[in-house]
Coordinates of C-alpha atoms in Angstrom, one line a residue:
M1450 CA 57.3 92.4 154.5
N1451 CA 54.1 94.7 154.0
R1452 CA 50.5 93.1 153.7
L1453 CA 50.5 94.2 149.7
R1454 CA 53.7 92.7 148.9
L1455 CA 52.8 89.6 151.1
I1456 CA 49.6 89.4 149.1
F1457 CA 51.0 89.8 145.8
A1458 CA 53.8 87.1 146.7
I1459 CA 51.3 84.6 148.0
T1460 CA 49.0 85.1 144.9
L1461 CA 51.8 84.8 142.2
A1462 CA 53.4 81.9 144.1
P1463 CA 52.2 79.1 141.7
L1464 CA 53.4 81.0 138.5
L1465 CA 56.8 82.1 140.2
F1466 CA 57.3 78.7 141.1
S1467 CA 56.3 77.0 138.1
A1468 CA 59.6 76.4 135.7
A1469 CA 62.3 77.6 137.2
G1470 CA 61.3 77.9 140.9
T1471 CA 62.8 81.5 141.5
A1472 CA 64.7 81.3 144.8
T1473 CA 63.7 85.1 145.0
E1474 CA 59.9 83.9 146.0
T1475 CA 61.0 81.0 147.7
D1476 CA 63.1 83.0 150.1
R1477 CA 60.2 85.6 150.7
L1478 CA 57.9 82.8 151.9
F1479 CA 60.6 81.4 153.8
A1480 CA 60.9 85.0 155.5
N1481 CA 57.3 85.1 156.2
I1482 CA 57.7 82.4 158.6
K1483 CA 59.2 83.6 161.9
D1484 CA 59.7 80.5 163.3
G1485 CA 62.7 79.0 161.3
V1486 CA 61.1 76.2 159.2
P1487 CA 64.2 74.8 157.7
P1488 CA 64.3 73.9 154.0
R1489 CA 63.7 70.1 153.0
G1490 CA 66.5 67.9 154.0
E1491 CA 64.3 64.8 154.0
G1492 CA 63.1 62.8 151.5
Q1493 CA 64.3 61.4 148.0
G1494 CA 62.6 61.7 144.9
Q1495 CA 60.7 62.5 142.8
Y1496 CA 61.9 59.9 140.4
D1497 CA 61.6 59.3 136.6
Q1498 CA 60.2 55.9 137.9
L1499 CA 59.4 54.4 141.4
I1500 CA 57.9 50.7 141.6
I1501 CA 56.4 49.6 144.7
R1502 CA 56.7 45.9 144.6
G1503 CA 54.5 43.4 145.8
A1504 CA 52.4 45.3 148.4
Y1505 CA 49.0 44.3 149.8
L1506 CA 46.7 47.2 148.9
I1507 CA 44.3 49.0 151.1
D1508 CA 42.8 51.5 147.9
G1509 CA 40.6 53.8 149.9
T1510 CA 37.6 53.1 148.0
G1511 CA 36.6 50.4 150.7
A1512 CA 36.9 47.9 148.9
P1513 CA 39.0 44.8 151.1
A1514 CA 42.7 45.0 150.2
T1515 CA 43.8 42.9 147.7
G1516 CA 47.1 41.9 145.6
P1517 CA 49.8 41.6 146.0
V1518 CA 50.8 44.4 143.5
D1519 CA 53.1 46.7 141.9
V1520 CA 52.5 50.1 142.0
V1521 CA 54.4 52.5 139.4
V1522 CA 54.7 56.1 140.0
E1523 CA 56.5 58.6 137.2
E1524 CA 57.6 61.8 139.1
N1525 CA 54.4 62.5 140.9
R1526 CA 52.0 60.6 139.3
I1527 CA 50.7 56.8 140.1
T1528 CA 50.9 55.4 136.0
Q1529 CA 50.2 51.8 136.6
V1530 CA 48.6 49.7 139.5
T1531 CA 49.2 45.7 138.3
T1532 CA 48.0 42.7 140.5
V1533 CA 51.3 40.4 139.9
G1534 CA 50.1 37.6 142.0
T1535 CA 48.2 35.5 144.5
P1536 CA 49.1 35.5 147.9
G1537 CA 51.3 32.3 149.5
I1538 CA 52.7 31.6 145.4
A1539 CA 55.4 32.7 144.5
I1540 CA 55.4 36.1 141.9
D1541 CA 56.2 35.1 138.2
P1542 CA 58.6 38.0 137.2
E1543 CA 57.4 38.0 133.8
G1544 CA 54.0 39.7 134.6
R1545 CA 55.9 42.4 136.8
P1546 CA 56.1 46.0 135.2
P1547 CA 59.7 46.5 134.3
L1548 CA 61.8 49.0 136.0
L1549 CA 63.3 51.8 133.1
D1550 CA 66.5 51.5 132.1
G1551 CA 68.8 54.6 130.9
A1552 CA 71.8 56.3 132.3
N1553 CA 70.1 59.6 132.5
L1554 CA 66.9 58.4 134.4
K1555 CA 66.1 58.3 138.2
T1556 CA 64.7 55.1 139.3
R1557 CA 64.0 53.1 142.5
E1558 CA 62.2 50.4 143.6
I1559 CA 60.6 49.7 147.4
D1560 CA 60.2 45.9 148.3
A1561 CA 57.1 45.8 149.9
H1562 CA 56.6 42.2 149.8
G1563 CA 53.7 41.3 152.5
K1564 CA 53.4 45.2 153.5
Y1565 CA 50.4 46.9 153.0
L1566 CA 49.7 50.4 150.9
L1567 CA 47.7 52.7 151.5
P1568 CA 46.4 56.5 150.1
G1569 CA 48.3 59.1 152.2
F1570 CA 45.7 59.9 155.2
V1571 CA 43.7 63.5 155.2
D1572 CA 43.6 64.9 158.8
S1573 CA 40.6 66.9 158.5
H1574 CA 41.5 69.1 161.7
T1575 CA 44.6 70.6 162.2
H1576 CA 46.5 73.7 163.8
I1577 CA 50.0 74.4 162.8
H1578 CA 51.1 76.0 166.1
A1579 CA 53.1 78.9 165.9
P1580 CA 56.5 78.3 168.4
D1581 CA 56.6 81.7 170.3
K1582 CA 52.6 81.4 170.9
R1583 CA 51.0 78.7 173.5
Q1584 CA 52.5 75.5 172.8
N1585 CA 55.9 76.6 171.7
V1586 CA 56.4 73.7 169.1
P1587 CA 58.3 74.4 165.9
A1588 CA 56.0 73.9 162.8
D1589 CA 58.9 71.2 162.0
Y1590 CA 58.1 69.4 164.9
I1591 CA 54.7 69.3 164.0
F1592 CA 55.2 68.1 160.3
K1593 CA 57.7 65.4 160.9
L1594 CA 55.5 63.7 163.7
W1595 CA 52.5 64.2 160.9
L1596 CA 54.3 62.6 157.9
G1597 CA 55.7 59.9 160.5
H1598 CA 52.0 58.5 161.0
G1599 CA 51.6 59.2 157.2
V1600 CA 49.2 62.3 157.3
T1601 CA 50.1 63.5 153.9
S1602 CA 47.5 66.4 153.8
T1603 CA 46.0 68.5 156.4
R1604 CA 42.8 71.0 156.4
E1605 CA 44.5 74.0 158.6
V1606 CA 41.4 75.3 160.6
F1607 CA 42.8 78.0 162.3
G1608 CA 46.7 79.5 161.4
S1609 CA 48.2 80.1 164.5
D1610 CA 49.6 83.8 163.8
G1611 CA 47.6 84.5 161.0
E1612 CA 47.1 83.5 157.6
S1613 CA 49.9 84.9 156.2
R1614 CA 52.2 82.7 157.8
L1615 CA 49.4 79.8 157.1
L1616 CA 49.6 80.5 153.2
A1617 CA 53.2 80.9 152.9
L1618 CA 53.2 77.4 154.4
K1619 CA 51.0 76.2 152.1
A1620 CA 52.9 77.4 149.3
L1621 CA 56.2 76.1 150.3
S1622 CA 54.5 72.3 150.6
E1623 CA 52.9 72.7 147.4
K1624 CA 56.3 72.9 146.3
N1625 CA 58.3 70.5 148.3
A1626 CA 60.6 73.2 149.6
I1627 CA 59.5 71.7 153.0
T1628 CA 59.1 68.4 154.8
A1629 CA 55.8 68.9 155.6
P1630 CA 52.0 67.2 154.6
R1631 CA 50.2 69.4 152.0
I1632 CA 48.1 72.3 153.5
T1633 CA 44.5 73.1 152.5
A1634 CA 44.2 76.7 154.2
F1635 CA 40.7 77.5 156.4
P1636 CA 41.9 80.5 157.9
Y1637 CA 39.7 81.8 161.0
F1638 CA 37.2 84.3 160.2
A1639 CA 37.2 86.6 162.9
M1640 CA 41.4 86.3 163.4
P1641 CA 42.0 89.4 165.1
A1642 CA 45.5 89.9 164.0
D1643 CA 48.1 88.5 160.8
G1644 CA 51.0 88.0 162.3
D1645 CA 52.0 91.5 164.2
E1646 CA 49.2 93.6 162.2
K1647 CA 45.6 93.9 163.4
L1648 CA 43.2 93.1 161.5
P1649 CA 40.0 95.2 161.3
A1650 CA 37.1 94.3 163.2
I1651 CA 33.7 92.7 161.9
S1652 CA 30.9 94.6 163.2
S1653 CA 28.6 94.5 159.9
A1654 CA 27.2 92.3 157.4
E1655 CA 29.4 94.0 154.5
D1656 CA 32.4 93.9 157.2
A1657 CA 31.8 90.3 156.8
R1658 CA 31.5 90.5 153.1
K1659 CA 34.5 92.2 152.8
R1660 CA 36.6 89.9 155.0
V1661 CA 35.6 86.5 152.8
R1662 CA 36.4 88.3 149.8
Y1663 CA 39.7 88.9 151.3
L1664 CA 40.4 85.4 152.1
K1665 CA 39.3 84.4 148.7
R1666 CA 42.0 86.9 147.3
I1667 CA 44.9 85.8 148.9
G1668 CA 44.4 82.4 148.2
A1669 CA 42.3 80.6 150.9
D1670 CA 40.7 77.4 150.5
G1671 CA 38.2 78.2 153.0
I1672 CA 36.9 79.7 156.3
K1673 CA 36.5 78.2 159.6
F1674 CA 33.9 79.8 161.8
M1675 CA 33.3 79.8 165.4
G1676 CA 29.7 81.8 165.3
A1677 CA 28.8 85.2 165.4
P1678 CA 25.9 87.4 165.4
E1679 CA 23.2 86.1 162.4
D1680 CA 23.8 88.8 160.1
I1681 CA 27.2 88.9 160.3
L1682 CA 27.3 85.1 160.3
W1683 CA 24.8 84.9 157.5
A1684 CA 26.6 87.2 155.3
A1685 CA 29.7 85.8 155.7
L1686 CA 28.2 81.9 154.6
D1687 CA 26.2 83.6 151.7
E1688 CA 29.2 85.4 150.3
A1689 CA 31.8 82.4 151.0
G1690 CA 29.2 80.2 148.6
Q1691 CA 29.8 82.6 146.0
Q1692 CA 33.3 82.8 146.4
G1693 CA 33.5 78.9 146.0
L1694 CA 35.0 78.9 149.5
G1695 CA 34.5 75.8 151.7
T1696 CA 33.1 76.5 155.2
T1697 CA 33.3 74.8 158.5
M1698 CA 32.4 75.8 161.9
H1699 CA 32.9 75.3 165.7
H1700 CA 29.4 75.9 166.8
A1701 CA 30.7 77.9 169.9
Q1702 CA 28.1 77.7 173.1
L1703 CA 28.2 81.5 172.9
N1704 CA 26.4 81.9 169.6
V1705 CA 24.6 78.5 169.7
A1706 CA 21.3 79.7 170.7
H1707 CA 20.8 80.9 167.5
A1708 CA 23.3 79.2 165.5
D1709 CA 23.1 75.4 165.5
V1710 CA 23.9 72.7 163.0
L1711 CA 20.4 73.2 161.5
D1712 CA 20.9 76.7 161.4
T1713 CA 24.6 77.3 159.8
S1714 CA 23.8 74.5 157.3
S1715 CA 20.5 75.6 156.0
H1716 CA 22.6 78.9 155.3
G1717 CA 25.1 76.9 153.5
L1718 CA 27.5 75.9 155.9
D1719 CA 29.5 72.4 154.6
C1720 CA 30.9 71.1 157.5
M1721 CA 30.8 70.9 161.7
E1722 CA 34.1 70.5 163.5
H1723 CA 33.7 68.8 167.1
W1724 CA 30.1 68.0 167.9
Y1725 CA 28.8 71.5 169.6
G1726 CA 25.5 72.8 167.7
L1727 CA 24.5 68.9 167.5
P1728 CA 22.9 68.0 170.3
E1729 CA 21.1 71.6 170.6
A1730 CA 19.8 70.9 167.1
L1731 CA 18.3 67.9 168.9
F1732 CA 16.3 69.4 171.8
T1733 CA 12.9 68.9 172.0
D1734 CA 12.1 70.8 175.4
K1735 CA 14.4 73.7 175.6
V1736 CA 16.4 76.0 173.8
I1737 CA 19.6 76.3 175.7
Q1738 CA 21.2 73.5 177.6
D1739 CA 20.7 73.3 181.5
Y1740 CA 23.6 75.2 182.4
P1741 CA 24.6 75.5 186.3
S1742 CA 23.6 78.9 187.8
D1743 CA 27.1 79.6 188.6
Y1744 CA 28.2 78.5 185.0
I1745 CA 31.1 80.7 183.4
Y1746 CA 32.0 80.0 179.6
S1747 CA 35.1 81.0 180.5
N1748 CA 35.9 78.8 183.1
E1749 CA 37.4 76.0 181.1
Q1750 CA 36.8 73.3 183.9
Q1751 CA 33.4 74.2 184.1
R1752 CA 33.1 74.5 180.0
F1753 CA 34.2 71.0 179.4
A1754 CA 32.6 69.7 182.3
Q1755 CA 29.1 70.7 181.3
A1756 CA 29.7 69.9 177.7
G1757 CA 30.3 65.6 178.8
R1758 CA 26.6 66.5 180.1
L1759 CA 25.3 67.6 177.0
W1760 CA 24.4 64.8 174.9
K1761 CA 21.9 63.2 177.7
Q1762 CA 19.6 66.6 177.4
A1763 CA 18.8 65.7 173.9
A1764 CA 16.4 63.5 171.6
G1765 CA 18.1 60.0 172.0
P1766 CA 18.6 57.6 169.2
G1767 CA 15.7 56.3 167.1
T1768 CA 13.1 59.5 168.0
E1769 CA 11.7 61.3 165.9
R1770 CA 13.6 64.8 166.3
W1771 CA 16.9 62.3 166.1
N1772 CA 15.8 60.9 162.4
E1773 CA 14.8 64.4 161.5
V1774 CA 17.8 66.2 162.0
M1775 CA 19.8 63.4 160.8
A1776 CA 17.5 63.4 157.5
T1777 CA 18.1 67.1 157.1
L1778 CA 21.9 67.0 157.6
L1779 CA 21.9 64.2 155.2
E1780 CA 19.9 66.0 152.6
R1781 CA 22.4 69.1 152.5
D1782 CA 25.0 66.6 152.5
F1783 CA 26.5 67.9 155.2
C1784 CA 30.0 67.0 156.6
L1785 CA 30.8 65.6 160.3
S1786 CA 34.4 65.6 161.5
P1787 CA 33.8 64.6 165.1
T1788 CA 37.6 64.9 166.2
F1789 CA 36.9 61.8 169.3
T1790 CA 40.6 61.8 170.1
I1791 CA 40.6 65.7 171.7
Y1792 CA 38.1 64.6 173.9
L1793 CA 39.9 61.1 175.5
A1794 CA 41.5 63.0 178.9
S1795 CA 37.5 64.0 179.6
R1796 CA 36.4 60.3 180.1
D1797 CA 40.1 58.8 181.0
L1798 CA 42.1 61.6 182.7
M1799 CA 45.2 59.1 183.9
R1800 CA 45.1 57.1 180.5
A1801 CA 45.8 60.5 178.8
Y1802 CA 49.0 61.9 180.4
T1803 CA 50.3 58.6 180.8
A1804 CA 50.3 57.4 177.1
E1805 CA 53.5 56.0 176.4
W1806 CA 54.3 58.6 173.5
H1807 CA 55.1 61.2 175.6
Y1808 CA 57.7 60.1 177.0
E1809 CA 59.7 60.6 174.2
Y1810 CA 57.6 62.4 171.7
T1811 CA 56.3 65.3 173.4
A1812 CA 58.2 68.0 173.9
P1813 CA 58.5 69.9 177.0
A1814 CA 57.0 73.4 176.0
L1815 CA 54.2 71.3 175.1
W1816 CA 53.8 69.3 178.3
D1817 CA 54.0 72.7 180.4
F1818 CA 50.8 73.8 178.1
Y1819 CA 49.1 70.7 178.6
R1820 CA 49.2 71.4 182.8
A1821 CA 46.4 72.7 184.5
S1822 CA 46.2 76.4 183.8
R1823 CA 43.8 79.3 184.3
E1824 CA 44.9 80.7 181.1
K1825 CA 45.6 78.0 178.1
H1826 CA 42.7 76.9 176.5
G1827 CA 41.9 72.7 177.5
S1828 CA 44.2 72.9 180.3
F1829 CA 41.6 72.8 182.3
F1830 CA 41.8 69.5 184.9
F1831 CA 41.8 71.2 188.2
N1832 CA 39.7 68.8 190.2
W1833 CA 38.5 66.9 187.6
T1834 CA 36.3 63.9 189.1
T1835 CA 35.2 60.7 188.5
Q1836 CA 31.5 61.8 187.9
D1837 CA 33.0 64.1 185.1
E1838 CA 34.6 61.0 183.5
I1839 CA 31.6 59.1 183.4
E1840 CA 29.4 61.8 182.1
W1841 CA 31.9 61.7 179.2
K1842 CA 31.1 58.3 178.8
H1843 CA 27.9 58.3 178.6
N1844 CA 28.4 61.3 176.1
Y1845 CA 30.8 59.4 174.2
Q1846 CA 28.4 56.4 173.7
L1847 CA 25.2 58.7 172.1
W1848 CA 27.8 61.0 170.0
M1849 CA 29.2 57.9 168.5
Q1850 CA 25.8 56.3 167.7
F1851 CA 24.8 59.4 166.1
V1852 CA 28.0 59.4 163.8
N1853 CA 28.2 55.8 163.1
E1854 CA 24.3 55.9 161.6
Y1855 CA 25.2 59.1 160.1
K1856 CA 27.8 57.3 158.0
N1857 CA 25.6 53.9 157.7
R1858 CA 23.2 56.2 156.0
G1859 CA 25.4 58.1 153.5
G1860 CA 26.8 60.8 155.3
K1861 CA 30.2 62.3 155.2
V1862 CA 32.2 61.8 158.0
V1863 CA 36.1 62.5 158.0
V1864 CA 39.3 62.1 160.4
G1865 CA 40.3 65.2 162.3
S1866 CA 42.7 65.2 165.2
D1867 CA 42.7 68.9 166.3
T1868 CA 45.9 67.7 168.2
G1869 CA 48.2 70.1 170.3
Y1870 CA 45.8 70.1 173.2
I1871 CA 44.3 68.3 176.0
Y1872 CA 47.6 65.3 176.1
S1873 CA 46.7 64.7 172.5
L1874 CA 50.3 64.8 170.8
Y1875 CA 50.5 65.4 166.7
G1876 CA 50.5 62.1 164.7
F1877 CA 49.8 60.0 167.9
G1878 CA 46.1 61.5 168.3
Y1879 CA 45.5 60.6 164.5
I1880 CA 46.0 57.2 164.6
Q1881 CA 44.0 57.5 168.2
E1882 CA 40.8 59.4 166.2
L1883 CA 41.4 55.9 163.6
E1884 CA 41.0 53.5 166.7
L1885 CA 37.8 55.9 168.1
L1886 CA 35.8 55.5 164.7
Q1887 CA 36.3 52.0 164.8
E1888 CA 34.9 52.2 168.7
A1889 CA 31.8 54.1 166.9
G1890 CA 30.9 51.2 165.0
F1891 CA 33.1 51.4 161.4
H1892 CA 34.9 48.7 160.0
P1893 CA 38.3 49.5 159.7
L1894 CA 38.2 49.6 155.8
E1895 CA 35.2 52.5 156.7
V1896 CA 38.0 54.1 159.3
I1897 CA 40.3 54.2 156.1
R1898 CA 37.7 55.1 153.4
A1899 CA 37.1 58.1 156.1
A1900 CA 40.9 58.8 156.7
T1901 CA 41.4 59.3 152.7
K1902 CA 38.8 59.1 150.1
I1903 CA 36.3 60.4 152.3
G1904 CA 38.8 63.4 153.5
A1905 CA 39.9 64.0 149.8
Q1906 CA 36.2 65.0 149.2
V1907 CA 35.8 67.0 151.8
L1908 CA 39.2 69.2 150.8
G1909 CA 37.5 69.5 147.2
K1910 CA 40.8 67.3 145.9
E1911 CA 39.1 63.9 145.4
S1912 CA 40.2 64.0 141.7
E1913 CA 43.7 64.3 142.8
L1914 CA 44.0 62.3 146.2
G1915 CA 42.4 59.8 148.4
T1916 CA 42.6 56.5 146.4
V1917 CA 45.1 54.6 144.9
Q1918 CA 44.4 55.0 141.4
V1919 CA 45.8 55.5 137.8
G1920 CA 46.4 59.5 137.4
K1921 CA 46.0 60.6 140.8
K1922 CA 49.0 61.8 142.9
A1923 CA 51.5 59.6 144.8
D1924 CA 50.4 60.4 148.1
L1925 CA 50.8 56.7 149.5
I1926 CA 51.8 55.0 152.8
I1927 CA 53.6 51.7 153.3
V1928 CA 53.2 49.5 156.4
D1929 CA 54.6 46.3 157.8
E1930 CA 51.4 45.1 159.6
N1931 CA 48.0 44.8 158.6
P1932 CA 46.0 47.9 159.7
L1933 CA 42.9 46.2 159.2
H1934 CA 44.0 43.6 161.9
N1935 CA 45.2 46.0 164.1
L1936 CA 44.7 49.9 163.5
K1937 CA 47.3 49.9 166.7
S1938 CA 50.1 49.1 164.4
L1939 CA 50.1 52.1 163.2
Y1940 CA 51.5 54.1 165.8
G1941 CA 54.8 55.4 165.9
T1942 CA 55.7 53.5 168.8
G1943 CA 54.5 50.2 167.2
V1944 CA 52.7 47.8 168.9
P1945 CA 53.7 44.5 171.1
K1946 CA 53.5 41.8 169.7
L1947 CA 54.6 38.0 170.3
N1948 CA 57.2 36.6 168.0
E1949 CA 55.7 32.6 167.4
K1950 CA 59.0 31.8 166.4
N1951 CA 60.9 32.8 170.3
Q1952 CA 58.0 33.3 172.1
R1953 CA 59.3 37.0 172.8
V1954 CA 57.4 40.1 172.8
E1955 CA 58.3 42.5 170.2
R1956 CA 57.5 46.0 169.0
V1957 CA 56.2 45.9 165.6
G1958 CA 54.7 48.1 162.9
G1959 CA 54.6 52.0 162.3
V1960 CA 54.5 53.4 159.2
R1961 CA 57.5 52.8 157.2
W1962 CA 57.4 55.0 154.2
T1963 CA 55.4 57.9 153.4
I1964 CA 55.0 59.3 150.4
K1965 CA 54.2 62.6 149.6
D1966 CA 53.8 63.9 145.8
G1967 CA 56.3 61.2 144.8
I1968 CA 58.8 61.9 147.1
V1969 CA 59.7 59.0 149.7
Y1970 CA 60.2 60.1 153.1
D1971 CA 61.5 57.2 156.0
A1972 CA 58.8 57.7 158.0
R1973 CA 61.3 55.9 160.8
A1974 CA 63.6 58.7 160.3
L1975 CA 61.2 61.4 160.7
L1976 CA 60.3 60.2 164.0
A1977 CA 63.8 59.6 164.9
D1978 CA 64.2 63.4 164.6
V1979 CA 61.6 64.2 166.6
R1980 CA 62.9 62.5 169.5
A1981 CA 66.5 64.0 169.2
M1982 CA 64.4 67.5 169.0
V1983 CA 62.4 66.3 172.2
R1984 CA 65.6 64.6 174.2
A1985 CA 68.0 68.1 173.2
Q1986 CA 65.1 70.3 174.5
K1987 CA 64.8 68.3 178.1
L1988 CA 68.2 68.3 178.4
E1989 CA 68.2 72.1 178.1
A1990 CA 65.2 72.5 180.5
G1991 CA 67.4 70.4 183.1
L1992 CA 65.6 67.3 182.5
D1993 CA 66.2 63.9 183.1
P1994 CA 65.2 62.8 179.4
K1995 CA 64.6 59.2 181.1
I1996 CA 62.1 60.4 183.5
P1997 CA 58.3 61.0 182.5
M1998 CA 57.3 64.4 182.7
S1999 CA 54.6 65.1 185.7
V2000 CA 51.3 66.2 185.8
E2001 CA 52.2 68.7 188.7
Q2002 CA 54.1 72.1 188.3

């Protein structure tokens, strides 16, 4: 498909799909996805009426759990949220919303008594990796791991294989033509190619503005930056503001001397990814971090080892500089997307590569990508030492303190996972991020709020998503266990729990149903599909599915 035709197809996709949903346009979009994402075969609905009965509600606003409630959904919208009783007392059926009765109506009731109902989770930092690049996993594998963990919306901040594939996936997901979360598209500003087509180099401020206008024209929601010379970066941020595009940035160390978070936010940047650029803004006795004389940025082990020694070089908690930087970012309504989870291996490598979900859920090609390699991003554990882990643990303490205080003072903090690197697995890594926010000092209700309401705000979709509210879209999660008591109960592998009746330890938890756009997905069935994929791939590779994969080649 040539580029002009693709732009035309993606730009007109909403119009062509509305009403009849032409097969021709659907076929064009599928043709632009080389990895063969299958048409949606999972999920039931939408329904004329869906009623979720008797759940305890965590609505995403920060309010404590309430209920039991009955929630009514018609097609893809929440139309009623009704408290129907009191915990411990039988529910009077007379006070419950009735199920519509009609021969031509498609209806369903879900028995959620004793379960918990939440808004769908927003993953604010994702990568839909292409199967023929690096991780070598199909998008269908990634999507099912996300939905299986309650992730109904993602902010894709790169677009592996280029923006054409990304925008095609976004359009197909919007129409529920594939089994996938909603996708908010933030293509990479300096992407060298779009699929097989080389993109124009960006070597001037005018080139930068052209790139921004082009991304707006083809349907991007925002742009992800990593850095650029000042004139190019400032022009791009200015143009993005004029075009109404969201912006976020991984402040790469190659550019952070002129572009820390104070610099970029002053030019209109909306959000930062990870934490690079923040401690540099906190320096008081230097401009550039204290690199060893033999440091080479493209040496991944050196890069990550020295990154773990960065926060201790910055002004500490409570200092004048700490407060000044925080106050400035708060005034600018700046968003932090910390992605704590993607650095976990740096503070405890063995725990990261022995996580129990790797046995059945990590594809062998992805595991091979994780192994130490000079060429692969994040595959840097050649000689990772006790001291490296100690430095990273200290790094986390200072970093988490800033993030928690920022939240306490009214700042926006979202939940992003950046999974697919450094032994962090899609879906599972997202739940780890929830746990890490609690470690940082967030109350579990604050964690859920960051994962839902605040995430929807950063997507620019707070009027449609993020809380369980009449009029909003039906993106919902139903779980067996109380996540406020134990966030671990959200893992697809569940959590061990003692059965007091028989004194046996059992597996409980996990997401039971994920509802996206009024379509009900059996989360357990999605994860079973992933297990079957992984088993088949291991057998094809001559691996014993019962034996964990090793870190050695």
